[in-house]
PDB file of C-alpha atoms in Angstrom:
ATOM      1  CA  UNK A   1      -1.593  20.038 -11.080  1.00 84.00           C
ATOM      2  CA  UNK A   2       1.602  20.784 -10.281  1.00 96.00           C
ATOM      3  CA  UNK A   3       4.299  17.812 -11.500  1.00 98.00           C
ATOM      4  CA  UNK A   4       6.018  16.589  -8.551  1.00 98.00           C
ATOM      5  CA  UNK A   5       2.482  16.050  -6.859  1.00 98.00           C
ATOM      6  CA  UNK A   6       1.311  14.234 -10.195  1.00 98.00           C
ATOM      7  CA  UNK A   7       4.619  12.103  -9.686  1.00 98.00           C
ATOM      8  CA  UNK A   8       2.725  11.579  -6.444  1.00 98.00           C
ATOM      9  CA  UNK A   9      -0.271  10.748  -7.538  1.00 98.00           C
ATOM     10  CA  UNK A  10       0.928   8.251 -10.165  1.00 98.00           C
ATOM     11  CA  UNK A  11       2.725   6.160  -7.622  1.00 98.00           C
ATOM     12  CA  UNK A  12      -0.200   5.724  -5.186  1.00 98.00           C
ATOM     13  CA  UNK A  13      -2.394   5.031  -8.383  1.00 98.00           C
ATOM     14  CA  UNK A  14       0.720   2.524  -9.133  1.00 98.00           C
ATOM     15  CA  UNK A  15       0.194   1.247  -5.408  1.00 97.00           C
ATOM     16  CA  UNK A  16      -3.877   0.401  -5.806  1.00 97.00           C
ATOM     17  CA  UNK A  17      -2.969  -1.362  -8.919  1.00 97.00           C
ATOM     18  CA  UNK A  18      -0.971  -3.355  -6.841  1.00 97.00           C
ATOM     19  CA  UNK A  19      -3.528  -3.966  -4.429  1.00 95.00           C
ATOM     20  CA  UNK A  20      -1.878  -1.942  -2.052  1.00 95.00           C
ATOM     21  CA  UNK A  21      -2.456   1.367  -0.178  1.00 96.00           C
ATOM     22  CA  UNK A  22      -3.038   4.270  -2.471  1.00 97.00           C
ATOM     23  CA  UNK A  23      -0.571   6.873  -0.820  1.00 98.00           C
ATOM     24  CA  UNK A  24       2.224   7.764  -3.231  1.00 98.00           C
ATOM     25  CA  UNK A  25       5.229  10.311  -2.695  1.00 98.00           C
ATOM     26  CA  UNK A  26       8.410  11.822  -3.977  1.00 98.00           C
ATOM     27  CA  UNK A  27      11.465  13.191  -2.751  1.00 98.00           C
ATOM     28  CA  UNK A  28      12.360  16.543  -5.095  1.00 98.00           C
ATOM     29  CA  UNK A  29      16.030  17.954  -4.960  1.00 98.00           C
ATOM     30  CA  UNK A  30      16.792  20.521  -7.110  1.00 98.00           C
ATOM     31  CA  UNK A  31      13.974  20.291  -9.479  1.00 98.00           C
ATOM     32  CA  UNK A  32      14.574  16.686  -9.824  1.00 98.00           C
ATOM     33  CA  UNK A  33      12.907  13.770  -8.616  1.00 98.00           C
ATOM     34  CA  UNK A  34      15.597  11.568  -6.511  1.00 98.00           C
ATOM     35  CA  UNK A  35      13.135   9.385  -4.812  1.00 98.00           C
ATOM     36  CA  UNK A  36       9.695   8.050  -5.712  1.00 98.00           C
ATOM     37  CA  UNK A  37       7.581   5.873  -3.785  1.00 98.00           C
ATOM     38  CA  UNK A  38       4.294   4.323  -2.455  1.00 98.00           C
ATOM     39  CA  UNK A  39       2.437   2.449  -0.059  1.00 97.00           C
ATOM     40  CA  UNK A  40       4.110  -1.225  -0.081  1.00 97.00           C
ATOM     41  CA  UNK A  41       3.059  -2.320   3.083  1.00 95.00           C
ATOM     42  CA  UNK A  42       0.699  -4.946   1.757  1.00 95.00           C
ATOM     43  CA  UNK A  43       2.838  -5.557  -1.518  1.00 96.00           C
ATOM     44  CA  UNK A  44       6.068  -6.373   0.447  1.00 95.00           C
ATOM     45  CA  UNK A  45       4.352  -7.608   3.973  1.00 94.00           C
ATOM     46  CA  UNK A  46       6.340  -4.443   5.437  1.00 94.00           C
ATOM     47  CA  UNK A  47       5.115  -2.743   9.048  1.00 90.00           C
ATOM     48  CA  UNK A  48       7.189   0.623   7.310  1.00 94.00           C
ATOM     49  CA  UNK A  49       6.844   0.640   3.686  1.00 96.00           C
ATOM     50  CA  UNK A  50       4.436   4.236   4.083  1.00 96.00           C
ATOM     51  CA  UNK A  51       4.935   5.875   0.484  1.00 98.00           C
ATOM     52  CA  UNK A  52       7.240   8.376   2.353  1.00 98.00           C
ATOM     53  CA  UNK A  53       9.307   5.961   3.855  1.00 98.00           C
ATOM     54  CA  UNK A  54       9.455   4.084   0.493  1.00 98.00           C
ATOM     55  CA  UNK A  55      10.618   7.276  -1.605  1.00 98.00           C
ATOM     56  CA  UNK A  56      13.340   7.848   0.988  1.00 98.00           C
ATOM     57  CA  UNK A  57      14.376   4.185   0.533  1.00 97.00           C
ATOM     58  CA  UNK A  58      14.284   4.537  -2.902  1.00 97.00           C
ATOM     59  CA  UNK A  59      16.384   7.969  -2.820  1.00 98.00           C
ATOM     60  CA  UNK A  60      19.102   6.091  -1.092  1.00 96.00           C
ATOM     61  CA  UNK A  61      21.757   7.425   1.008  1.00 95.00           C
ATOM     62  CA  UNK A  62      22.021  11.348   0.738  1.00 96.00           C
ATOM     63  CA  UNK A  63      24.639  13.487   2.189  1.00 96.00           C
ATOM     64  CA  UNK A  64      22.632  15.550   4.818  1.00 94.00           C
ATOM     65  CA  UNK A  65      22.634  18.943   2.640  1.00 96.00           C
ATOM     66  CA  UNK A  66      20.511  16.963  -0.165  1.00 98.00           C
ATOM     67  CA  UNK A  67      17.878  16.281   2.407  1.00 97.00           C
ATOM     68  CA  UNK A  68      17.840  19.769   3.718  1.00 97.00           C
ATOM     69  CA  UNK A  69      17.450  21.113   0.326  1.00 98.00           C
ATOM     70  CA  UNK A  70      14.916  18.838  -0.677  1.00 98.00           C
ATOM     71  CA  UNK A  71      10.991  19.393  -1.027  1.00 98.00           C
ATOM     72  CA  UNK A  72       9.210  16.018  -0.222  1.00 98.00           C
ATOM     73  CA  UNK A  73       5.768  15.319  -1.786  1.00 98.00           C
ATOM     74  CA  UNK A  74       2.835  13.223  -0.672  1.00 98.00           C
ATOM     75  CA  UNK A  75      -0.688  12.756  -1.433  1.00 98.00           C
ATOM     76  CA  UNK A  76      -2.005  11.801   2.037  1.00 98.00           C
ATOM     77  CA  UNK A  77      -0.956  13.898   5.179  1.00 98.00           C
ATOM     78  CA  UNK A  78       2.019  12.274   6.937  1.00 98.00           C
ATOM     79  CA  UNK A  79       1.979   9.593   9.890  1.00 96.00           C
ATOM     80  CA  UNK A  80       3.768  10.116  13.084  1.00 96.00           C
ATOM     81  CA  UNK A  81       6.678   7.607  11.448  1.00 96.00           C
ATOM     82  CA  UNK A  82       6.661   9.252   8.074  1.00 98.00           C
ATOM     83  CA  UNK A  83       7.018  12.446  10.072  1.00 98.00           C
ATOM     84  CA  UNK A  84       9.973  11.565  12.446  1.00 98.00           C
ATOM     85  CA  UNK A  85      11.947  10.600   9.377  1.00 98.00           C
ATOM     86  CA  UNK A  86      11.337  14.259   7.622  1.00 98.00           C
ATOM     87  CA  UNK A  87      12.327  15.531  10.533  1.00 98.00           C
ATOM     88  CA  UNK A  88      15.258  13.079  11.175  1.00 97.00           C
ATOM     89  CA  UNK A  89      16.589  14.044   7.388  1.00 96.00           C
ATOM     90  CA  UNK A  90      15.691  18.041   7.969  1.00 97.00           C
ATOM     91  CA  UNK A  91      13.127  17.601   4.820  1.00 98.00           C
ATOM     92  CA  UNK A  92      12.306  22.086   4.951  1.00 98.00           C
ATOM     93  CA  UNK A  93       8.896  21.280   2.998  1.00 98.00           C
ATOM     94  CA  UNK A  94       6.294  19.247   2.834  1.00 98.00           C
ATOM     95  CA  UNK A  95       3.738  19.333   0.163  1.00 98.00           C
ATOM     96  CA  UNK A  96       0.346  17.325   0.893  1.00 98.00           C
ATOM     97  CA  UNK A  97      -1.960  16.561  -1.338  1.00 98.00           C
ATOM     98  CA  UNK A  98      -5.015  16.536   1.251  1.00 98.00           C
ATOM     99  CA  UNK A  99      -5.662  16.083   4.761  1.00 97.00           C
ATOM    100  CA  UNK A 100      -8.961  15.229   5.090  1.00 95.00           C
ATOM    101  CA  UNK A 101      -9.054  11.621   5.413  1.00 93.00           C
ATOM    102  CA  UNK A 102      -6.051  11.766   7.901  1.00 94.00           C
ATOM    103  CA  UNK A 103      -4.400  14.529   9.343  1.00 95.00           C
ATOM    104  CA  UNK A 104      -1.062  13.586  10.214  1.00 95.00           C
ATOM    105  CA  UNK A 105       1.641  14.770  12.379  1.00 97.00           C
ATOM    106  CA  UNK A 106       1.438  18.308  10.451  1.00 98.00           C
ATOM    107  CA  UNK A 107       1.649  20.610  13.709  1.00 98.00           C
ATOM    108  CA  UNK A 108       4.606  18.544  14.878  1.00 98.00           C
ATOM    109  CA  UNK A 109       6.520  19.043  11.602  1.00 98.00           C
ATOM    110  CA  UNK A 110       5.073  23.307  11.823  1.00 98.00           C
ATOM    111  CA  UNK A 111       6.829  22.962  15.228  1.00 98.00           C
ATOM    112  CA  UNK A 112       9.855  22.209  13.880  1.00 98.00           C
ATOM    113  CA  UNK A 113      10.053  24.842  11.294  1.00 98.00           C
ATOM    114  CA  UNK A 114       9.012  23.173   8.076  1.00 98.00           C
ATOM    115  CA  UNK A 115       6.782  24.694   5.634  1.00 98.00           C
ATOM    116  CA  UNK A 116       3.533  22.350   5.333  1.00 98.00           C
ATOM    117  CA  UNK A 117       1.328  23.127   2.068  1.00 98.00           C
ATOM    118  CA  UNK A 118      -1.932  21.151   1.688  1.00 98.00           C
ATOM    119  CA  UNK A 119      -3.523  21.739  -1.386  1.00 98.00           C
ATOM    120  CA  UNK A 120      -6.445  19.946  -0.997  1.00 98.00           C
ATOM    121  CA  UNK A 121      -6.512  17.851  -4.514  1.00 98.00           C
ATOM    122  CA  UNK A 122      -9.378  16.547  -5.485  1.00 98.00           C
ATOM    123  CA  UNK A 123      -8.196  13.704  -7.031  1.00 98.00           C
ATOM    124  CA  UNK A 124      -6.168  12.766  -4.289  1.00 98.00           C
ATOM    125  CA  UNK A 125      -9.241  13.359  -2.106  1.00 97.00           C
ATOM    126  CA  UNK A 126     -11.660  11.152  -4.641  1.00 97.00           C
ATOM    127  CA  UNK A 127      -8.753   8.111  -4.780  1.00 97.00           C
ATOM    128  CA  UNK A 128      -8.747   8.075  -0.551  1.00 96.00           C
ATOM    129  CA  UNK A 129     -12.407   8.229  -0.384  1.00 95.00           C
ATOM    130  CA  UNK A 130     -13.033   5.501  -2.276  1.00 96.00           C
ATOM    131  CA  UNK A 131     -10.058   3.300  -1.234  1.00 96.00           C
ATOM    132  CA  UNK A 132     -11.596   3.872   2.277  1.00 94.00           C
ATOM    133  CA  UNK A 133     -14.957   3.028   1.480  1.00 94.00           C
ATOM    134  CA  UNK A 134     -13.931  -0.153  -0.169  1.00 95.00           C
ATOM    135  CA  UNK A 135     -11.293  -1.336   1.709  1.00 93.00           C
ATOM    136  CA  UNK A 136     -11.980   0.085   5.429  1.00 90.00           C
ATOM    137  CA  UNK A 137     -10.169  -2.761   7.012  1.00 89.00           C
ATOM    138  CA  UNK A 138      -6.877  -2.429   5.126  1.00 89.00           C
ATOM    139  CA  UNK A 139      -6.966   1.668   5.886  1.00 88.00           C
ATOM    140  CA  UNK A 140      -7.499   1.193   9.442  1.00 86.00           C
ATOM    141  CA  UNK A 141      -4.400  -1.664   9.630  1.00 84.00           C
ATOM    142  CA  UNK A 142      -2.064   0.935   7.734  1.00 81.00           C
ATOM    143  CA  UNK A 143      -2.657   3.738  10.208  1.00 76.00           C
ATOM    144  CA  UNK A 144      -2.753   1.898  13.334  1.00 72.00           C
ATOM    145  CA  UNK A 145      -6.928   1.918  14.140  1.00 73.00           C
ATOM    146  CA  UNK A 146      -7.827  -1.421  16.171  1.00 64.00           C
ATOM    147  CA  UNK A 147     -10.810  -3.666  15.217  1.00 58.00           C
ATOM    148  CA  UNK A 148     -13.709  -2.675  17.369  1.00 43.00           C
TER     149      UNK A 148
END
């Protein structure tokens, strides 16, 4: 796997151990890892705290031509707000770890001319599917789905 992703995965692990959301992700600028987050939203009692939106929090203030240089990395296919703040901070690429328990706001972020990789990990696949299964309530409160 490659390392940044593994950075990845080890902070949404980091998140479930928590008893948070396991969605982990890190912000990579010149081979280096400037930002590393995860799901807090539980943790912290945040509406926000997606992993992405955590690793940019944790990068801090950049100068604009960091951002644009940067490669950000997530396990889980981004949200509409994860998303709009890539965008917002011209993030050129976007590696996923999988897609199939959400697809995200990838074809918006395609539209906008950066380069979306999904790699399809399994163990980011296995640590969704079971986080879903177990705890379908919390998943549909972190991506917006109302109780029927």
């Amino acid at each position: 796997m490659d390392p940044f992703l593994q950075a990845a995965l080890d902070e949404a692990r980091q998140g479930l151990a928590e008893g948070g959301i396991p969605i982990g992700s890190v912000i990579v600028y010149r081979g280096k890892i400037i930002g590393r987050g995860h799901n807090r939203r539980v943790q912290q009692g945040s509406a926000i705290l997606h992993g992405e939106m955590d690793a940019f929090e944790n990068a801090g203030r950049q100068p604009a031509n960091v951002y644009r240089e940067s490669v950000l990395y997530t396990t889980l296919s981004p949200c509409a707000m994860c998303s709009g703040a890539i965008l917002l901070y011209g993030i050129p690429r976007v590696i996923v770890g999988e897609n199939r328990s959400f697809l995200g706001e990838e074809d918006l972020l395609r539209s906008r001319g950066v380069k979306v990789e999904v790699m399809q990990d399994p163990a980011c696949i296995e640590l969704m599917r079971r986080f879903m299964a177990e705890q379908p309530q919390l998943w549909h409160e972190d991506i917006g789905v109302q109780d029927a």
